[in-house]
């Protein structure tokens, strides 16, 4: 029974944490409607990596320097807001100034993907507090479950985005930029109210 509760809690944490990554994956799919499966796995893998590593880092911080982490956790909403406003604003500017021949060139760069991964997973550092009573192996197992859930959800977001991107075409960059800015504001407001 205890293992079952651990599994359910980890899956639910994974679903909750993956929602921002899902939205950004949806946006990435909108902007690259010809994306191949290998690229989809790379994008989902980036989000998965950060969703895995952040709870582990949070757990380590709780067990080593928790006083410092409490001060840093106050900055998390600001960092996420800045990163997503930057990425979303850049997408909006590119969408407005994009010419017809540039339409298929708007590919996600590796550096932007890394920024997206950090921005959507930085709040997962706080999960280290939620799993602080776990031993290291349990915390690691929980993080692996969160990562698997994130990968599946992100692949779903990319597929849905690709399908919608085919229909929306030119409006995808604008929509994607607004979605990222909205996510940044939502993370910021949620962090300020917590």
PDB file of N, CA and C in Angstrom, residues 10-81:
ATOM      1  N   UNK A  10       3.884  10.393  -6.891  1.00  0.00           N
ATOM      2  CA  UNK A  10       4.917  10.768  -7.861  1.00  0.00           C
ATOM      3  C   UNK A  10       4.307  11.061  -9.227  1.00  0.00           C
ATOM      4  N   UNK A  11       3.353  10.234  -9.653  1.00  0.00           N
ATOM      5  CA  UNK A  11       2.694  10.461 -10.944  1.00  0.00           C
ATOM      6  C   UNK A  11       1.914  11.773 -10.913  1.00  0.00           C
ATOM      7  N   UNK A  12       1.194  12.027  -9.838  1.00  0.00           N
ATOM      8  CA  UNK A  12       0.429  13.273  -9.730  1.00  0.00           C
ATOM      9  C   UNK A  12       1.346  14.491  -9.701  1.00  0.00           C
ATOM     10  N   UNK A  13       2.472  14.389  -8.996  1.00  0.00           N
ATOM     11  CA  UNK A  13       3.448  15.488  -9.015  1.00  0.00           C
ATOM     12  C   UNK A  13       3.967  15.687 -10.435  1.00  0.00           C
ATOM     13  N   UNK A  14       4.230  14.576 -11.122  1.00  0.00           N
ATOM     14  CA  UNK A  14       4.711  14.657 -12.500  1.00  0.00           C
ATOM     15  C   UNK A  14       3.716  15.353 -13.407  1.00  0.00           C
ATOM     16  N   UNK A  15       2.440  15.017 -13.268  1.00  0.00           N
ATOM     17  CA  UNK A  15       1.402  15.658 -14.089  1.00  0.00           C
ATOM     18  C   UNK A  15       1.336  17.151 -13.781  1.00  0.00           C
ATOM     19  N   UNK A  16       1.325  17.482 -12.509  1.00  0.00           N
ATOM     20  CA  UNK A  16       1.261  18.893 -12.129  1.00  0.00           C
ATOM     21  C   UNK A  16       2.453  19.686 -12.631  1.00  0.00           C
ATOM     22  N   UNK A  17       3.637  19.120 -12.478  1.00  0.00           N
ATOM     23  CA  UNK A  17       4.846  19.823 -12.902  1.00  0.00           C
ATOM     24  C   UNK A  17       4.971  19.907 -14.424  1.00  0.00           C
ATOM     25  N   UNK A  18       4.396  18.947 -15.139  1.00  0.00           N
ATOM     26  CA  UNK A  18       4.558  18.888 -16.595  1.00  0.00           C
ATOM     27  C   UNK A  18       3.612  19.819 -17.346  1.00  0.00           C
ATOM     28  N   UNK A  19       2.667  20.441 -16.674  1.00  0.00           N
ATOM     29  CA  UNK A  19       1.690  21.271 -17.384  1.00  0.00           C
ATOM     30  C   UNK A  19       2.326  22.456 -18.098  1.00  0.00           C
ATOM     31  N   UNK A  20       3.291  23.115 -17.465  1.00  0.00           N
ATOM     32  CA  UNK A  20       3.978  24.220 -18.137  1.00  0.00           C
ATOM     33  C   UNK A  20       4.784  23.695 -19.327  1.00  0.00           C
ATOM     34  N   UNK A  21       5.465  22.577 -19.132  1.00  0.00           N
ATOM     35  CA  UNK A  21       6.245  21.979 -20.222  1.00  0.00           C
ATOM     36  C   UNK A  21       5.326  21.531 -21.358  1.00  0.00           C
ATOM     37  N   UNK A  22       4.121  21.043 -21.022  1.00  0.00           N
ATOM     38  CA  UNK A  22       3.138  20.660 -22.036  1.00  0.00           C
ATOM     39  C   UNK A  22       2.758  21.876 -22.884  1.00  0.00           C
ATOM     40  N   UNK A  23       2.471  22.993 -22.214  1.00  0.00           N
ATOM     41  CA  UNK A  23       2.070  24.200 -22.939  1.00  0.00           C
ATOM     42  C   UNK A  23       3.180  24.696 -23.862  1.00  0.00           C
ATOM     43  N   UNK A  24       4.411  24.652 -23.378  1.00  0.00           N
ATOM     44  CA  UNK A  24       5.532  25.097 -24.205  1.00  0.00           C
ATOM     45  C   UNK A  24       5.767  24.099 -25.346  1.00  0.00           C
ATOM     46  N   UNK A  25       5.590  22.809 -25.086  1.00  0.00           N
ATOM     47  CA  UNK A  25       5.706  21.806 -26.148  1.00  0.00           C
ATOM     48  C   UNK A  25       4.641  22.036 -27.217  1.00  0.00           C
ATOM     49  N   UNK A  26       3.449  22.354 -26.782  1.00  0.00           N
ATOM     50  CA  UNK A  26       2.355  22.677 -27.707  1.00  0.00           C
ATOM     51  C   UNK A  26       2.764  23.846 -28.598  1.00  0.00           C
ATOM     52  N   UNK A  27       3.343  24.867 -27.986  1.00  0.00           N
ATOM     53  CA  UNK A  27       3.816  26.036 -28.729  1.00  0.00           C
ATOM     54  C   UNK A  27       4.916  25.651 -29.713  1.00  0.00           C
ATOM     55  N   UNK A  28       5.847  24.825 -29.276  1.00  0.00           N
ATOM     56  CA  UNK A  28       6.928  24.394 -30.172  1.00  0.00           C
ATOM     57  C   UNK A  28       6.372  23.603 -31.345  1.00  0.00           C
ATOM     58  N   UNK A  29       5.383  22.746 -31.088  1.00  0.00           N
ATOM     59  CA  UNK A  29       4.739  22.001 -32.165  1.00  0.00           C
ATOM     60  C   UNK A  29       4.007  22.920 -33.130  1.00  0.00           C
ATOM     61  N   UNK A  30       3.377  23.970 -32.600  1.00  0.00           N
ATOM     62  CA  UNK A  30       2.683  24.955 -33.450  1.00  0.00           C
ATOM     63  C   UNK A  30       3.662  25.608 -34.420  1.00  0.00           C
ATOM     64  N   UNK A  31       4.849  25.921 -33.920  1.00  0.00           N
ATOM     65  CA  UNK A  31       5.828  26.644 -34.733  1.00  0.00           C
ATOM     66  C   UNK A  31       6.594  25.771 -35.711  1.00  0.00           C
ATOM     67  N   UNK A  32       6.608  24.472 -35.489  1.00  0.00           N
ATOM     68  CA  UNK A  32       7.317  23.556 -36.391  1.00  0.00           C
ATOM     69  C   UNK A  32       6.400  22.398 -36.748  1.00  0.00           C
ATOM     70  N   UNK A  33       5.470  22.659 -37.657  1.00  0.00           N
ATOM     71  CA  UNK A  33       4.489  21.621 -37.957  1.00  0.00           C
ATOM     72  C   UNK A  33       5.039  20.494 -38.834  1.00  0.00           C
ATOM     73  N   UNK A  34       6.287  20.589 -39.261  1.00  0.00           N
ATOM     74  CA  UNK A  34       6.920  19.506 -40.027  1.00  0.00           C
ATOM     75  C   UNK A  34       7.952  18.747 -39.183  1.00  0.00           C
ATOM     76  N   UNK A  35       7.876  18.896 -37.871  1.00  0.00           N
ATOM     77  CA  UNK A  35       8.854  18.316 -36.964  1.00  0.00           C
ATOM     78  C   UNK A  35       8.881  16.786 -37.059  1.00  0.00           C
ATOM     79  N   UNK A  36      10.072  16.237 -37.111  1.00  0.00           N
ATOM     80  CA  UNK A  36      10.265  14.786 -37.159  1.00  0.00           C
ATOM     81  C   UNK A  36      10.265  14.208 -35.745  1.00  0.00           C
ATOM     82  N   UNK A  37      10.062  12.913 -35.633  1.00  0.00           N
ATOM     83  CA  UNK A  37       9.963  12.228 -34.331  1.00  0.00           C
ATOM     84  C   UNK A  37      11.264  12.365 -33.532  1.00  0.00           C
ATOM     85  N   UNK A  38      12.407  12.338 -34.213  1.00  0.00           N
ATOM     86  CA  UNK A  38      13.699  12.471 -33.518  1.00  0.00           C
ATOM     87  C   UNK A  38      13.791  13.834 -32.824  1.00  0.00           C
ATOM     88  N   UNK A  39      13.363  14.869 -33.516  1.00  0.00           N
ATOM     89  CA  UNK A  39      13.382  16.218 -32.943  1.00  0.00           C
ATOM     90  C   UNK A  39      12.367  16.329 -31.805  1.00  0.00           C
ATOM     91  N   UNK A  40      11.220  15.692 -31.971  1.00  0.00           N
ATOM     92  CA  UNK A  40      10.210  15.695 -30.909  1.00  0.00           C
ATOM     93  C   UNK A  40      10.777  15.053 -29.646  1.00  0.00           C
ATOM     94  N   UNK A  41      11.492  13.948 -29.820  1.00  0.00           N
ATOM     95  CA  UNK A  41      12.095  13.261 -28.666  1.00  0.00           C
ATOM     96  C   UNK A  41      13.180  14.120 -28.024  1.00  0.00           C
ATOM     97  N   UNK A  42      13.940  14.865 -28.832  1.00  0.00           N
ATOM     98  CA  UNK A  42      14.963  15.764 -28.296  1.00  0.00           C
ATOM     99  C   UNK A  42      14.319  16.855 -27.441  1.00  0.00           C
ATOM    100  N   UNK A  43      13.249  17.461 -27.956  1.00  0.00           N
ATOM    101  CA  UNK A  43      12.571  18.534 -27.227  1.00  0.00           C
ATOM    102  C   UNK A  43      11.960  17.992 -25.939  1.00  0.00           C
ATOM    103  N   UNK A  44      11.202  16.898 -26.051  1.00  0.00           N
ATOM    104  CA  UNK A  44      10.592  16.296 -24.859  1.00  0.00           C
ATOM    105  C   UNK A  44      11.673  15.830 -23.892  1.00  0.00           C
ATOM    106  N   UNK A  45      12.787  15.329 -24.421  1.00  0.00           N
ATOM    107  CA  UNK A  45      13.897  14.883 -23.583  1.00  0.00           C
ATOM    108  C   UNK A  45      14.524  16.018 -22.792  1.00  0.00           C
ATOM    109  N   UNK A  46      14.601  17.212 -23.383  1.00  0.00           N
ATOM    110  CA  UNK A  46      15.140  18.370 -22.675  1.00  0.00           C
ATOM    111  C   UNK A  46      14.248  18.721 -21.488  1.00  0.00           C
ATOM    112  N   UNK A  47      12.940  18.799 -21.733  1.00  0.00           N
ATOM    113  CA  UNK A  47      12.018  19.090 -20.632  1.00  0.00           C
ATOM    114  C   UNK A  47      12.077  17.987 -19.579  1.00  0.00           C
ATOM    115  N   UNK A  48      12.186  16.755 -20.019  1.00  0.00           N
ATOM    116  CA  UNK A  48      12.270  15.609 -19.119  1.00  0.00           C
ATOM    117  C   UNK A  48      13.501  15.706 -18.229  1.00  0.00           C
ATOM    118  N   UNK A  49      14.639  16.036 -18.829  1.00  0.00           N
ATOM    119  CA  UNK A  49      15.880  16.155 -18.063  1.00  0.00           C
ATOM    120  C   UNK A  49      15.734  17.178 -16.937  1.00  0.00           C
ATOM    121  N   UNK A  50      15.218  18.357 -17.276  1.00  0.00           N
ATOM    122  CA  UNK A  50      15.094  19.400 -16.255  1.00  0.00           C
ATOM    123  C   UNK A  50      14.046  19.050 -15.206  1.00  0.00           C
ATOM    124  N   UNK A  51      12.958  18.393 -15.617  1.00  0.00           N
ATOM    125  CA  UNK A  51      11.943  17.983 -14.637  1.00  0.00           C
ATOM    126  C   UNK A  51      12.482  16.879 -13.736  1.00  0.00           C
ATOM    127  N   UNK A  52      13.456  16.116 -14.199  1.00  0.00           N
ATOM    128  CA  UNK A  52      14.102  15.092 -13.376  1.00  0.00           C
ATOM    129  C   UNK A  52      15.109  15.718 -12.408  1.00  0.00           C
ATOM    130  N   UNK A  53      15.960  16.577 -12.940  1.00  0.00           N
ATOM    131  CA  UNK A  53      17.081  17.074 -12.147  1.00  0.00           C
ATOM    132  C   UNK A  53      16.653  18.091 -11.090  1.00  0.00           C
ATOM    133  N   UNK A  54      15.642  18.887 -11.374  1.00  0.00           N
ATOM    134  CA  UNK A  54      15.248  19.936 -10.418  1.00  0.00           C
ATOM    135  C   UNK A  54      14.754  19.374  -9.081  1.00  0.00           C
ATOM    136  N   UNK A  55      13.856  18.371  -9.047  1.00  0.00           N
ATOM    137  CA  UNK A  55      13.467  17.826  -7.737  1.00  0.00           C
ATOM    138  C   UNK A  55      14.651  17.207  -6.981  1.00  0.00           C
ATOM    139  N   UNK A  56      15.556  16.565  -7.725  1.00  0.00           N
ATOM    140  CA  UNK A  56      16.742  15.981  -7.081  1.00  0.00           C
ATOM    141  C   UNK A  56      17.592  17.091  -6.461  1.00  0.00           C
ATOM    142  N   UNK A  57      17.806  18.164  -7.227  1.00  0.00           N
ATOM    143  CA  UNK A  57      18.563  19.296  -6.684  1.00  0.00           C
ATOM    144  C   UNK A  57      17.848  19.905  -5.482  1.00  0.00           C
ATOM    145  N   UNK A  58      16.526  20.020  -5.574  1.00  0.00           N
ATOM    146  CA  UNK A  58      15.751  20.535  -4.443  1.00  0.00           C
ATOM    147  C   UNK A  58      15.907  19.673  -3.216  1.00  0.00           C
ATOM    148  N   UNK A  59      15.868  18.353  -3.397  1.00  0.00           N
ATOM    149  CA  UNK A  59      16.045  17.408  -2.279  1.00  0.00           C
ATOM    150  C   UNK A  59      17.428  17.600  -1.657  1.00  0.00           C
ATOM    151  N   UNK A  60      18.445  17.695  -2.517  1.00  0.00           N
ATOM    152  CA  UNK A  60      19.817  17.877  -2.029  1.00  0.00           C
ATOM    153  C   UNK A  60      19.934  19.201  -1.270  1.00  0.00           C
ATOM    154  N   UNK A  61      19.339  20.252  -1.811  1.00  0.00           N
ATOM    155  CA  UNK A  61      19.393  21.552  -1.137  1.00  0.00           C
ATOM    156  C   UNK A  61      18.713  21.513   0.223  1.00  0.00           C
ATOM    157  N   UNK A  62      17.581  20.835   0.295  1.00  0.00           N
ATOM    158  CA  UNK A  62      16.867  20.727   1.573  1.00  0.00           C
ATOM    159  C   UNK A  62      17.739  20.022   2.605  1.00  0.00           C
ATOM    160  N   UNK A  63      18.474  19.015   2.156  1.00  0.00           N
ATOM    161  CA  UNK A  63      19.286  18.229   3.091  1.00  0.00           C
ATOM    162  C   UNK A  63      20.683  18.805   3.322  1.00  0.00           C
ATOM    163  N   UNK A  64      21.007  19.889   2.656  1.00  0.00           N
ATOM    164  CA  UNK A  64      22.331  20.483   2.860  1.00  0.00           C
ATOM    165  C   UNK A  64      22.251  21.949   3.270  1.00  0.00           C
ATOM    166  N   UNK A  65      21.682  22.767   2.430  1.00  0.00           N
ATOM    167  CA  UNK A  65      21.683  24.208   2.679  1.00  0.00           C
ATOM    168  C   UNK A  65      20.269  24.789   2.595  1.00  0.00           C
ATOM    169  N   UNK A  66      19.355  24.255   3.381  1.00  0.00           N
ATOM    170  CA  UNK A  66      17.948  24.633   3.269  1.00  0.00           C
ATOM    171  C   UNK A  66      17.699  26.110   3.545  1.00  0.00           C
ATOM    172  N   UNK A  67      18.460  26.730   4.422  1.00  0.00           N
ATOM    173  CA  UNK A  67      18.255  28.159   4.697  1.00  0.00           C
ATOM    174  C   UNK A  67      18.511  29.011   3.462  1.00  0.00           C
ATOM    175  N   UNK A  68      19.553  28.666   2.707  1.00  0.00           N
ATOM    176  CA  UNK A  68      19.859  29.406   1.494  1.00  0.00           C
ATOM    177  C   UNK A  68      18.804  29.163   0.422  1.00  0.00           C
ATOM    178  N   UNK A  69      18.298  27.917   0.355  1.00  0.00           N
ATOM    179  CA  UNK A  69      17.306  27.592  -0.654  1.00  0.00           C
ATOM    180  C   UNK A  69      16.016  28.359  -0.423  1.00  0.00           C
ATOM    181  N   UNK A  70      15.636  28.571   0.828  1.00  0.00           N
ATOM    182  CA  UNK A  70      14.414  29.332   1.119  1.00  0.00           C
ATOM    183  C   UNK A  70      14.519  30.739   0.550  1.00  0.00           C
ATOM    184  N   UNK A  71      15.667  31.353   0.666  1.00  0.00           N
ATOM    185  CA  UNK A  71      15.859  32.686   0.104  1.00  0.00           C
ATOM    186  C   UNK A  71      15.807  32.643  -1.424  1.00  0.00           C
ATOM    187  N   UNK A  72      16.416  31.622  -2.025  1.00  0.00           N
ATOM    188  CA  UNK A  72      16.407  31.483  -3.481  1.00  0.00           C
ATOM    189  C   UNK A  72      15.006  31.193  -4.008  1.00  0.00           C
ATOM    190  N   UNK A  73      14.207  30.430  -3.273  1.00  0.00           N
ATOM    191  CA  UNK A  73      12.882  30.053  -3.759  1.00  0.00           C
ATOM    192  C   UNK A  73      11.986  31.269  -3.966  1.00  0.00           C
ATOM    193  N   UNK A  74      12.270  32.371  -3.280  1.00  0.00           N
ATOM    194  CA  UNK A  74      11.517  33.605  -3.491  1.00  0.00           C
ATOM    195  C   UNK A  74      11.780  34.188  -4.879  1.00  0.00           C
ATOM    196  N   UNK A  75      12.924  33.870  -5.467  1.00  0.00           N
ATOM    197  CA  UNK A  75      13.276  34.388  -6.799  1.00  0.00           C
ATOM    198  C   UNK A  75      12.715  33.542  -7.941  1.00  0.00           C
ATOM    199  N   UNK A  76      12.251  32.330  -7.657  1.00  0.00           N
ATOM    200  CA  UNK A  76      11.801  31.410  -8.702  1.00  0.00           C
ATOM    201  C   UNK A  76      10.736  32.029  -9.603  1.00  0.00           C
ATOM    202  N   UNK A  77       9.674  32.646  -9.069  1.00  0.00           N
ATOM    203  CA  UNK A  77       8.674  33.243  -9.971  1.00  0.00           C
ATOM    204  C   UNK A  77       9.258  34.336 -10.866  1.00  0.00           C
ATOM    205  N   UNK A  78      10.196  35.127 -10.324  1.00  0.00           N
ATOM    206  CA  UNK A  78      10.810  36.196 -11.105  1.00  0.00           C
ATOM    207  C   UNK A  78      11.657  35.635 -12.248  1.00  0.00           C
ATOM    208  N   UNK A  79      12.419  34.582 -11.954  1.00  0.00           N
ATOM    209  CA  UNK A  79      13.276  33.965 -12.976  1.00  0.00           C
ATOM    210  C   UNK A  79      12.424  33.380 -14.091  1.00  0.00           C
ATOM    211  N   UNK A  80      11.373  32.628 -13.722  1.00  0.00           N
ATOM    212  CA  UNK A  80      10.488  32.027 -14.730  1.00  0.00           C
ATOM    213  C   UNK A  80       9.810  33.117 -15.563  1.00  0.00           C
ATOM    214  N   UNK A  81       9.336  34.173 -14.912  1.00  0.00           N
ATOM    215  CA  UNK A  81       8.685  35.275 -15.628  1.00  0.00           C
ATOM    216  C   UNK A  81       9.653  35.890 -16.633  1.00  0.00           C
TER     217      UNK A  81
END
